[in-house]
PDB file of C-alpha atoms in Angstrom:
ATOM      1  CA  UNK A  94     -11.031 -25.472   8.220  1.00  0.00           C
ATOM      2  CA  UNK A  95     -14.117 -24.974   6.122  1.00  0.00           C
ATOM      3  CA  UNK A  96     -12.975 -24.723   2.483  1.00  0.00           C
ATOM      4  CA  UNK A  97     -14.163 -20.819   2.109  1.00  0.00           C
ATOM      5  CA  UNK A  98     -11.735 -19.784   5.360  1.00  0.00           C
ATOM      6  CA  UNK A  99      -8.889 -22.497   2.586  1.00  0.00           C
ATOM      7  CA  UNK A 100     -10.265 -19.749  -0.199  1.00  0.00           C
ATOM      8  CA  UNK A 101      -8.938 -16.634   1.600  1.00  0.00           C
ATOM      9  CA  UNK A 102      -5.992 -17.974   3.910  1.00  0.00           C
ATOM     10  CA  UNK A 103      -4.389 -19.176   0.141  1.00  0.00           C
ATOM     11  CA  UNK A 104      -5.777 -14.972  -2.120  1.00  0.00           C
ATOM     12  CA  UNK A 105      -3.960 -13.343   1.037  1.00  0.00           C
ATOM     13  CA  UNK A 106      -0.858 -14.956   0.995  1.00  0.00           C
ATOM     14  CA  UNK A 107      -1.295 -14.915  -3.109  1.00  0.00           C
ATOM     15  CA  UNK A 108      -1.177 -11.570  -2.843  1.00  0.00           C
ATOM     16  CA  UNK A 109       1.450 -10.242  -0.194  1.00  0.00           C
ATOM     17  CA  UNK A 110       3.638 -12.395  -2.739  1.00  0.00           C
ATOM     18  CA  UNK A 111       2.891 -10.396  -5.916  1.00  0.00           C
ATOM     19  CA  UNK A 112       0.441  -8.723  -7.617  1.00  0.00           C
ATOM     20  CA  UNK A 113      -2.485 -11.205  -9.458  1.00  0.00           C
ATOM     21  CA  UNK A 114      -5.218 -10.987 -11.930  1.00  0.00           C
ATOM     22  CA  UNK A 115      -8.440 -12.625 -11.373  1.00  0.00           C
ATOM     23  CA  UNK A 116      -7.127 -14.805 -14.296  1.00  0.00           C
ATOM     24  CA  UNK A 117      -4.670 -15.833 -12.258  1.00  0.00           C
ATOM     25  CA  UNK A 118      -6.423 -17.078  -9.166  1.00  0.00           C
ATOM     26  CA  UNK A 119      -8.922 -18.774 -10.939  1.00  0.00           C
ATOM     27  CA  UNK A 120      -6.272 -21.062 -12.062  1.00  0.00           C
ATOM     28  CA  UNK A 121      -3.907 -21.459  -9.052  1.00  0.00           C
ATOM     29  CA  UNK A 122      -7.367 -21.818  -7.624  1.00  0.00           C
ATOM     30  CA  UNK A 123      -8.412 -24.985 -10.765  1.00  0.00           C
ATOM     31  CA  UNK A 124      -5.551 -26.801  -9.220  1.00  0.00           C
ATOM     32  CA  UNK A 125      -6.923 -26.671  -6.255  1.00  0.00           C
ATOM     33  CA  UNK A 126      -9.733 -28.209  -6.997  1.00  0.00           C
ATOM     34  CA  UNK A 127     -11.552 -25.213  -5.733  1.00  0.00           C
ATOM     35  CA  UNK A 128     -14.130 -23.787  -8.838  1.00  0.00           C
ATOM     36  CA  UNK A 129     -15.214 -20.850  -8.088  1.00  0.00           C
ATOM     37  CA  UNK A 130     -16.974 -17.803  -9.954  1.00  0.00           C
ATOM     38  CA  UNK A 131     -15.291 -14.174 -11.200  1.00  0.00           C
ATOM     39  CA  UNK A 132     -17.665 -12.783  -9.000  1.00  0.00           C
ATOM     40  CA  UNK A 133     -16.910 -14.959  -5.697  1.00  0.00           C
ATOM     41  CA  UNK A 134     -13.914 -13.549  -6.249  1.00  0.00           C
ATOM     42  CA  UNK A 135     -15.085 -10.096  -6.488  1.00  0.00           C
ATOM     43  CA  UNK A 136     -16.500 -10.684  -3.314  1.00  0.00           C
ATOM     44  CA  UNK A 137     -13.712 -12.579  -1.368  1.00  0.00           C
ATOM     45  CA  UNK A 138     -12.187  -9.399  -0.928  1.00  0.00           C
ATOM     46  CA  UNK A 139     -13.913  -8.169   0.121  1.00  0.00           C
ATOM     47  CA  UNK A 140     -13.220 -10.055   3.220  1.00  0.00           C
ATOM     48  CA  UNK A 141      -9.942 -10.078   2.420  1.00  0.00           C
ATOM     49  CA  UNK A 142     -10.169  -6.217   2.432  1.00  0.00           C
ATOM     50  CA  UNK A 143     -12.116  -6.828   6.838  1.00  0.00           C
ATOM     51  CA  UNK A 144      -8.585  -9.708   8.121  1.00  0.00           C
ATOM     52  CA  UNK A 145      -5.968  -6.861   6.482  1.00  0.00           C
ATOM     53  CA  UNK A 146      -4.178  -5.041   9.154  1.00  0.00           C
ATOM     54  CA  UNK A 147      -3.904  -1.911  10.783  1.00  0.00           C
ATOM     55  CA  UNK A 148      -0.694  -1.596   7.726  1.00  0.00           C
ATOM     56  CA  UNK A 149      -1.642  -3.198   5.600  1.00  0.00           C
ATOM     57  CA  UNK A 150      -3.988  -2.202   1.982  1.00  0.00           C
ATOM     58  CA  UNK A 151      -5.466  -4.038  -1.179  1.00  0.00           C
ATOM     59  CA  UNK A 152      -5.056  -2.563  -3.469  1.00  0.00           C
ATOM     60  CA  UNK A 153      -5.168  -2.822  -7.286  1.00  0.00           C
ATOM     61  CA  UNK A 154      -4.132  -1.260 -10.749  1.00  0.00           C
ATOM     62  CA  UNK A 155      -4.454  -2.075 -14.921  1.00  0.00           C
ATOM     63  CA  UNK A 156      -1.983  -3.441 -16.791  1.00  0.00           C
ATOM     64  CA  UNK A 157      -3.066  -4.953 -20.613  1.00  0.00           C
ATOM     65  CA  UNK A 158      -6.554  -3.981 -20.298  1.00  0.00           C
ATOM     66  CA  UNK A 159      -5.765  -6.690 -16.897  1.00  0.00           C
ATOM     67  CA  UNK A 160      -7.376  -6.009 -13.375  1.00  0.00           C
ATOM     68  CA  UNK A 161      -4.790  -6.496 -10.851  1.00  0.00           C
ATOM     69  CA  UNK A 162      -4.197  -6.653  -7.597  1.00  0.00           C
ATOM     70  CA  UNK A 163      -1.575  -6.383  -4.361  1.00  0.00           C
ATOM     71  CA  UNK A 164      -1.570  -6.119  -0.722  1.00  0.00           C
ATOM     72  CA  UNK A 165      -0.415  -3.525  -0.216  1.00  0.00           C
ATOM     73  CA  UNK A 166       1.890  -2.908   3.700  1.00  0.00           C
ATOM     74  CA  UNK A 167       3.356   0.361   4.896  1.00  0.00           C
ATOM     75  CA  UNK A 168       6.411   1.302   6.686  1.00  0.00           C
ATOM     76  CA  UNK A 169       6.429   3.305   8.930  1.00  0.00           C
ATOM     77  CA  UNK A 170       8.336   6.712   7.975  1.00  0.00           C
ATOM     78  CA  UNK A 171      11.861   5.793   9.524  1.00  0.00           C
ATOM     79  CA  UNK A 172      13.018  10.194   9.523  1.00  0.00           C
ATOM     80  CA  UNK A 173      17.322   9.627   9.438  1.00  0.00           C
ATOM     81  CA  UNK A 174      18.086  13.668  11.806  1.00  0.00           C
ATOM     82  CA  UNK A 175      21.681  15.141  11.453  1.00  0.00           C
ATOM     83  CA  UNK A 176      23.498  16.218  14.214  1.00  0.00           C
ATOM     84  CA  UNK A 177      24.084  19.507  15.139  1.00  0.00           C
ATOM     85  CA  UNK A 178      27.940  20.134  15.188  1.00  0.00           C
ATOM     86  CA  UNK A 179      27.488  22.381  17.119  1.00  0.00           C
ATOM     87  CA  UNK A 180      24.706  24.290  19.152  1.00  0.00           C
ATOM     88  CA  UNK A 181      24.823  27.913  19.628  1.00  0.00           C
ATOM     89  CA  UNK A 182      23.704  30.721  16.750  1.00  0.00           C
ATOM     90  CA  UNK A 183      26.148  33.405  16.577  1.00  0.00           C
ATOM     91  CA  UNK A 184      24.075  36.090  13.756  1.00  0.00           C
ATOM     92  CA  UNK A 185      21.166  35.502  11.325  1.00  0.00           C
ATOM     93  CA  UNK A 186      19.331  37.757   9.428  1.00  0.00           C
ATOM     94  CA  UNK A 187      16.530  36.844  10.365  1.00  0.00           C
ATOM     95  CA  UNK A 188      15.452  40.365  12.031  1.00  0.00           C
ATOM     96  CA  UNK A 189      17.150  42.190   9.426  1.00  0.00           C
ATOM     97  CA  UNK A 190      14.573  43.183   6.570  1.00  0.00           C
ATOM     98  CA  UNK A 191      15.319  44.142   3.579  1.00  0.00           C
ATOM     99  CA  UNK A 192      14.427  47.540   2.238  1.00  0.00           C
ATOM    100  CA  UNK A 193      13.091  47.389  -1.537  1.00  0.00           C
ATOM    101  CA  UNK A 194      11.816  50.240  -2.935  1.00  0.00           C
ATOM    102  CA  UNK A 195       8.500  48.636  -2.524  1.00  0.00           C
ATOM    103  CA  UNK A 196       9.056  48.531   1.293  1.00  0.00           C
ATOM    104  CA  UNK A 197      10.211  52.149   2.132  1.00  0.00           C
ATOM    105  CA  UNK A 198       6.673  53.887   0.316  1.00  0.00           C
TER     106      UNK A 198
END
């Protein structure tokens, strides 16, 4: 695998695990003997964004003046159905209009 694809795979794994800043990404890449610029990391983010699944999104936030990135995985909405004990409705007031002074005029 090329070093570019290895770098993208590593960055994607880091972003899935935790939120991380560009400076931290550069330090981790230097530890793996991959020297790249901040500008290249920004280009890698656009490549990673195109590699994500439909349920994943690349998001960012600012903390202490530094921009942090992370991959957010959307979970499907699970609604819990409430079981109704009885299915018969004996009386409702939906058909009774409340008479007020404004309506009677």
